[in-house]
Amino acid sequence: MTTYHGSVKVGGTPAVRELAHLIITKIAVGPYDNDCYLLRCRATGEQLLIDAANDPETLLTLFSDGLGQVLTTHRHADHWQALDAVVAATGATTLAGRFDAEEIPVPTDRLLADGDTVTVGRVELSAIHLVGHTPGSIALVYDDPQGHPHLFTGDCLFPGGVGNTFGDDAAFRTLLAGVEEKIFGRLPDETWVYPGHGNDTTLGAERPSLAEWRARGW
């Protein structure tokens, strides 16, 4: 079995991580190198896509056997360019954060709030509402009962810092506080982080830099 590394390139081969109950496929698409993640329940085959960001033809090859749900992590346009085409092709249910859904042009079937459960077959994930990058960003955590947590952060947490708050100091402070409380304060260092762009990281790799991020203001 190929070791999962989490480093993917647009036009390249997806990276696949096989857990006891869940298979995670990571692929990069579009001009902004967006990361999209397909979650597949091993027991039932049910699937959820995190961010139909771009290049629907490529995304559709990942789930030729059907797609049940698409979760859009936040309202920014680079994260939903393929959403309309993917939903039209699959009939998938759409999910998004309650405070971002109105800015996503494809109607949202299920509005998510902090702590809501998202079910993929027999696998349960929990929604984390984070404010600052956008008003309604949603991260999603899967606490693997036979391993460590897996955290899908959208654009709220990356290797080296939190998401862009566009020079708004209040938004940065809000986002950092939310990330510290709801992510670093609740999850262990072993938690694997799958961001909306670029390479993966772990909370343990990022935790020592929290004070530095706070001091620099971004």
Tab-separated table of C-alpha atoms in Angstrom:
chain	number	residue	atom	x	y	z
A	1	MET	CA	0.000	0.000	0.000
A	2	THR	CA	1.299	3.449	-0.940
A	3	THR	CA	2.075	5.634	2.058
A	4	TYR	CA	-0.190	8.680	2.241
A	5	HIS	CA	1.743	11.947	2.028
A	6	GLY	CA	-0.910	14.587	1.372
A	7	SER	CA	1.098	16.359	-1.329
A	8	VAL	CA	-0.887	16.657	-4.553
A	9	LYS	CA	-0.623	18.794	-7.694
A	10	VAL	CA	-3.208	19.958	-10.197
A	11	GLY	CA	-3.289	17.390	-12.987
A	12	GLY	CA	-1.474	14.870	-10.840
A	13	THR	CA	-2.465	11.647	-9.145
A	14	PRO	CA	-4.790	11.864	-6.151
A	15	ALA	CA	-3.454	10.837	-2.745
A	16	VAL	CA	-5.426	8.102	-0.991
A	17	ARG	CA	-5.436	7.397	2.748
A	18	GLU	CA	-7.065	4.174	3.919
A	19	LEU	CA	-8.305	4.169	7.509
A	20	ALA	CA	-10.122	1.349	9.291
A	21	HIS	CA	-13.587	2.762	8.556
A	22	LEU	CA	-12.986	5.604	6.091
A	23	ILE	CA	-11.094	6.137	2.843
A	24	ILE	CA	-9.891	9.712	2.188
A	25	THR	CA	-8.951	10.781	-1.335
A	26	LYS	CA	-7.242	14.158	-1.793
A	27	ILE	CA	-7.020	15.888	-5.173
A	28	ALA	CA	-5.904	19.366	-6.292
A	29	VAL	CA	-7.900	21.298	-8.896
A	30	GLY	CA	-8.186	24.730	-10.463
A	31	PRO	CA	-6.002	27.822	-10.853
A	32	TYR	CA	-5.724	28.332	-7.089
A	33	ASP	CA	-4.584	24.772	-6.336
A	34	ASN	CA	-7.658	23.978	-4.274
A	35	ASP	CA	-7.655	20.744	-2.317
A	36	CYS	CA	-10.806	18.633	-2.522
A	37	TYR	CA	-11.420	15.593	-0.336
A	38	LEU	CA	-13.628	12.600	-1.037
A	39	LEU	CA	-14.652	10.652	2.073
A	40	ARG	CA	-15.922	7.107	1.530
A	41	CYS	CA	-17.383	4.860	4.229
A	42	ARG	CA	-15.796	1.431	3.946
A	43	ALA	CA	-18.860	-0.375	5.289
A	44	THR	CA	-21.537	1.167	3.068
A	45	GLY	CA	-19.706	2.852	0.184
A	46	GLU	CA	-21.493	6.134	0.888
A	47	GLN	CA	-19.475	9.208	-0.063
A	48	LEU	CA	-19.127	12.891	0.781
A	49	LEU	CA	-17.077	15.449	-1.140
A	50	ILE	CA	-15.529	18.372	0.718
A	51	ASP	CA	-15.432	21.385	-1.649
A	52	ALA	CA	-16.395	20.947	-5.291
A	53	ALA	CA	-13.833	23.608	-6.034
A	54	ASN	CA	-13.170	23.350	-9.766
A	55	ASP	CA	-12.733	20.996	-12.736
A	56	PRO	CA	-15.974	18.984	-12.401
A	57	GLU	CA	-14.861	16.475	-15.040
A	58	THR	CA	-11.919	15.465	-12.868
A	59	LEU	CA	-13.957	15.390	-9.680
A	60	LEU	CA	-16.640	13.219	-11.261
A	61	THR	CA	-14.058	10.534	-12.038
A	62	LEU	CA	-13.527	10.115	-8.284
A	63	PHE	CA	-17.077	8.994	-7.602
A	64	SER	CA	-18.349	7.326	-10.745
A	65	ASP	CA	-20.391	5.013	-8.513
A	66	GLY	CA	-22.383	7.815	-6.926
A	67	LEU	CA	-22.052	10.702	-4.505
A	68	GLY	CA	-24.379	11.347	-1.578
A	69	GLN	CA	-23.280	14.723	-0.205
A	70	VAL	CA	-21.141	17.769	-0.994
A	71	LEU	CA	-19.986	20.029	1.827
A	72	THR	CA	-18.762	23.526	0.915
A	73	THR	CA	-16.395	24.744	3.629
A	74	HIS	CA	-17.070	28.448	3.001
A	75	ARG	CA	-18.462	31.068	0.645
A	76	HIS	CA	-15.346	32.034	-1.351
A	77	ALA	CA	-15.807	31.379	-5.056
A	78	ASP	CA	-12.714	29.245	-5.569
A	79	HIS	CA	-14.321	26.577	-3.354
A	80	TRP	CA	-17.571	26.109	-5.319
A	81	GLN	CA	-16.825	26.540	-9.047
A	82	ALA	CA	-17.723	22.898	-9.767
A	83	LEU	CA	-20.575	22.624	-7.282
A	84	ASP	CA	-23.424	23.191	-9.726
A	85	ALA	CA	-22.077	20.658	-12.228
A	86	VAL	CA	-21.325	18.036	-9.577
A	87	VAL	CA	-24.783	18.336	-8.018
A	88	ALA	CA	-26.450	18.230	-11.437
A	89	ALA	CA	-24.561	15.054	-12.321
A	90	THR	CA	-25.027	13.240	-9.014
A	91	GLY	CA	-28.083	14.661	-7.248
A	92	ALA	CA	-25.939	15.005	-4.124
A	93	THR	CA	-27.264	16.777	-1.036
A	94	THR	CA	-25.500	20.081	-0.378
A	95	LEU	CA	-24.202	21.202	3.025
A	96	ALA	CA	-22.657	24.507	4.118
A	97	GLY	CA	-22.297	26.730	7.153
A	98	ARG	CA	-25.430	28.575	8.190
A	99	PHE	CA	-23.792	32.003	7.876
A	100	ASP	CA	-22.141	31.428	4.500
A	101	ALA	CA	-24.845	29.549	2.598
A	102	GLU	CA	-26.604	32.617	1.155
A	103	GLU	CA	-23.393	33.598	-0.658
A	104	ILE	CA	-23.035	30.188	-2.329
A	105	PRO	CA	-24.969	30.245	-5.631
A	106	VAL	CA	-26.101	26.599	-5.446
A	107	PRO	CA	-28.900	26.151	-2.890
A	108	THR	CA	-27.833	24.530	0.380
A	109	ASP	CA	-29.975	21.592	1.482
A	110	ARG	CA	-28.582	21.386	5.005
A	111	LEU	CA	-27.325	24.351	7.023
A	112	LEU	CA	-24.574	23.456	9.491
A	113	ALA	CA	-23.942	24.951	12.919
A	114	ASP	CA	-21.180	24.364	15.435
A	115	GLY	CA	-21.271	20.816	16.796
A	116	ASP	CA	-23.602	19.381	14.165
A	117	THR	CA	-23.004	15.784	13.133
A	118	VAL	CA	-22.341	14.901	9.508
A	119	THR	CA	-22.849	11.219	8.713
A	120	VAL	CA	-21.195	9.353	5.852
A	121	GLY	CA	-22.539	5.823	5.981
A	122	ARG	CA	-21.529	4.524	9.401
A	123	VAL	CA	-18.896	7.236	9.902
A	124	GLU	CA	-19.711	10.329	11.944
A	125	LEU	CA	-17.925	13.669	11.700
A	126	SER	CA	-18.479	16.857	13.692
A	127	ALA	CA	-18.815	20.381	12.305
A	128	ILE	CA	-16.745	23.206	13.784
A	129	HIS	CA	-17.934	26.754	13.041
A	130	LEU	CA	-15.055	29.238	12.714
A	131	VAL	CA	-15.449	32.993	12.174
A	132	GLY	CA	-12.846	35.305	10.648
A	133	HIS	CA	-11.892	34.039	7.206
A	134	THR	CA	-15.618	34.197	6.479
A	135	PRO	CA	-18.612	34.473	8.828
A	136	GLY	CA	-19.684	30.875	8.375
A	137	SER	CA	-16.649	28.700	7.658
A	138	ILE	CA	-17.016	25.052	8.622
A	139	ALA	CA	-14.207	22.670	9.561
A	140	LEU	CA	-14.989	18.980	9.867
A	141	VAL	CA	-13.372	16.513	12.272
A	142	TYR	CA	-13.420	12.727	12.191
A	143	ASP	CA	-12.268	11.179	15.457
A	144	ASP	CA	-11.029	7.804	14.264
A	145	PRO	CA	-11.865	5.239	16.970
A	146	GLN	CA	-8.866	3.182	15.866
A	147	GLY	CA	-6.414	6.035	15.415
A	148	HIS	CA	-6.115	9.807	15.745
A	149	PRO	CA	-8.481	12.611	14.673
A	150	HIS	CA	-8.586	13.856	11.093
A	151	LEU	CA	-9.464	17.537	10.611
A	152	PHE	CA	-10.591	19.190	7.367
A	153	THR	CA	-10.061	22.927	7.849
A	154	GLY	CA	-11.032	24.636	4.601
A	155	ASP	CA	-9.189	27.972	4.590
A	156	CYS	CA	-9.154	28.456	8.385
A	157	LEU	CA	-5.901	26.658	9.242
A	158	PHE	CA	-2.824	25.891	7.161
A	159	PRO	CA	0.776	24.883	7.764
A	160	GLY	CA	2.257	28.093	9.187
A	161	GLY	CA	-0.855	29.975	10.216
A	162	VAL	CA	-4.559	30.605	10.182
A	163	GLY	CA	-6.466	31.647	7.082
A	164	ASN	CA	-6.322	35.047	5.422
A	165	THR	CA	-8.350	37.749	7.185
A	166	PHE	CA	-7.479	40.400	4.590
A	167	GLY	CA	-5.827	42.889	6.938
A	168	ASP	CA	-8.772	42.972	9.360
A	169	ASP	CA	-7.169	42.713	12.793
A	170	ALA	CA	-10.457	42.024	14.570
A	171	ALA	CA	-11.239	39.193	12.154
A	172	PHE	CA	-7.761	37.759	12.672
A	173	ARG	CA	-8.135	37.828	16.454
A	174	THR	CA	-11.540	36.177	16.188
A	175	LEU	CA	-10.287	33.452	13.877
A	176	LEU	CA	-7.190	32.743	15.956
A	177	ALA	CA	-9.264	32.586	19.135
A	178	GLY	CA	-11.686	30.150	17.521
A	179	VAL	CA	-8.889	27.974	16.184
A	180	GLU	CA	-7.154	27.948	19.573
A	181	GLU	CA	-10.320	27.143	21.522
A	182	LYS	CA	-12.149	24.759	19.218
A	183	ILE	CA	-9.218	23.026	17.547
A	184	PHE	CA	-5.963	23.255	19.512
A	185	GLY	CA	-7.854	23.327	22.814
A	186	ARG	CA	-9.840	20.171	22.098
A	187	LEU	CA	-7.774	17.981	19.795
A	188	PRO	CA	-4.432	16.225	20.356
A	189	ASP	CA	-1.136	16.879	18.617
A	190	GLU	CA	-1.587	13.726	16.524
A	191	THR	CA	-4.566	15.285	14.741
A	192	TRP	CA	-3.931	15.326	10.999
A	193	VAL	CA	-4.892	18.575	9.257
A	194	TYR	CA	-6.207	18.609	5.684
A	195	PRO	CA	-6.356	22.246	4.464
A	196	GLY	CA	-8.154	23.845	1.543
A	197	HIS	CA	-4.903	24.513	-0.335
A	198	GLY	CA	-1.422	23.033	-0.205
A	199	ASN	CA	0.149	20.346	1.920
A	200	ASP	CA	-1.204	18.712	5.047
A	201	THR	CA	0.150	19.209	8.554
A	202	THR	CA	-0.561	18.119	12.138
A	203	LEU	CA	-1.638	20.097	15.171
A	204	GLY	CA	1.571	19.071	16.882
A	205	ALA	CA	3.641	20.647	14.130
A	206	GLU	CA	1.716	23.933	14.372
A	207	ARG	CA	1.013	24.258	18.108
A	208	PRO	CA	4.444	25.708	19.054
A	209	SER	CA	3.862	28.623	16.659
A	210	LEU	CA	0.561	29.891	18.084
A	211	ALA	CA	2.208	32.672	20.101
A	212	GLU	CA	4.199	33.729	17.051
A	213	TRP	CA	1.050	33.942	14.934
A	214	ARG	CA	-0.645	36.033	17.597
A	215	ALA	CA	2.307	38.408	17.811
A	216	ARG	CA	2.693	38.925	14.080
A	217	GLY	CA	-1.048	39.474	13.544
A	218	TRP	CA	-1.608	37.105	10.647
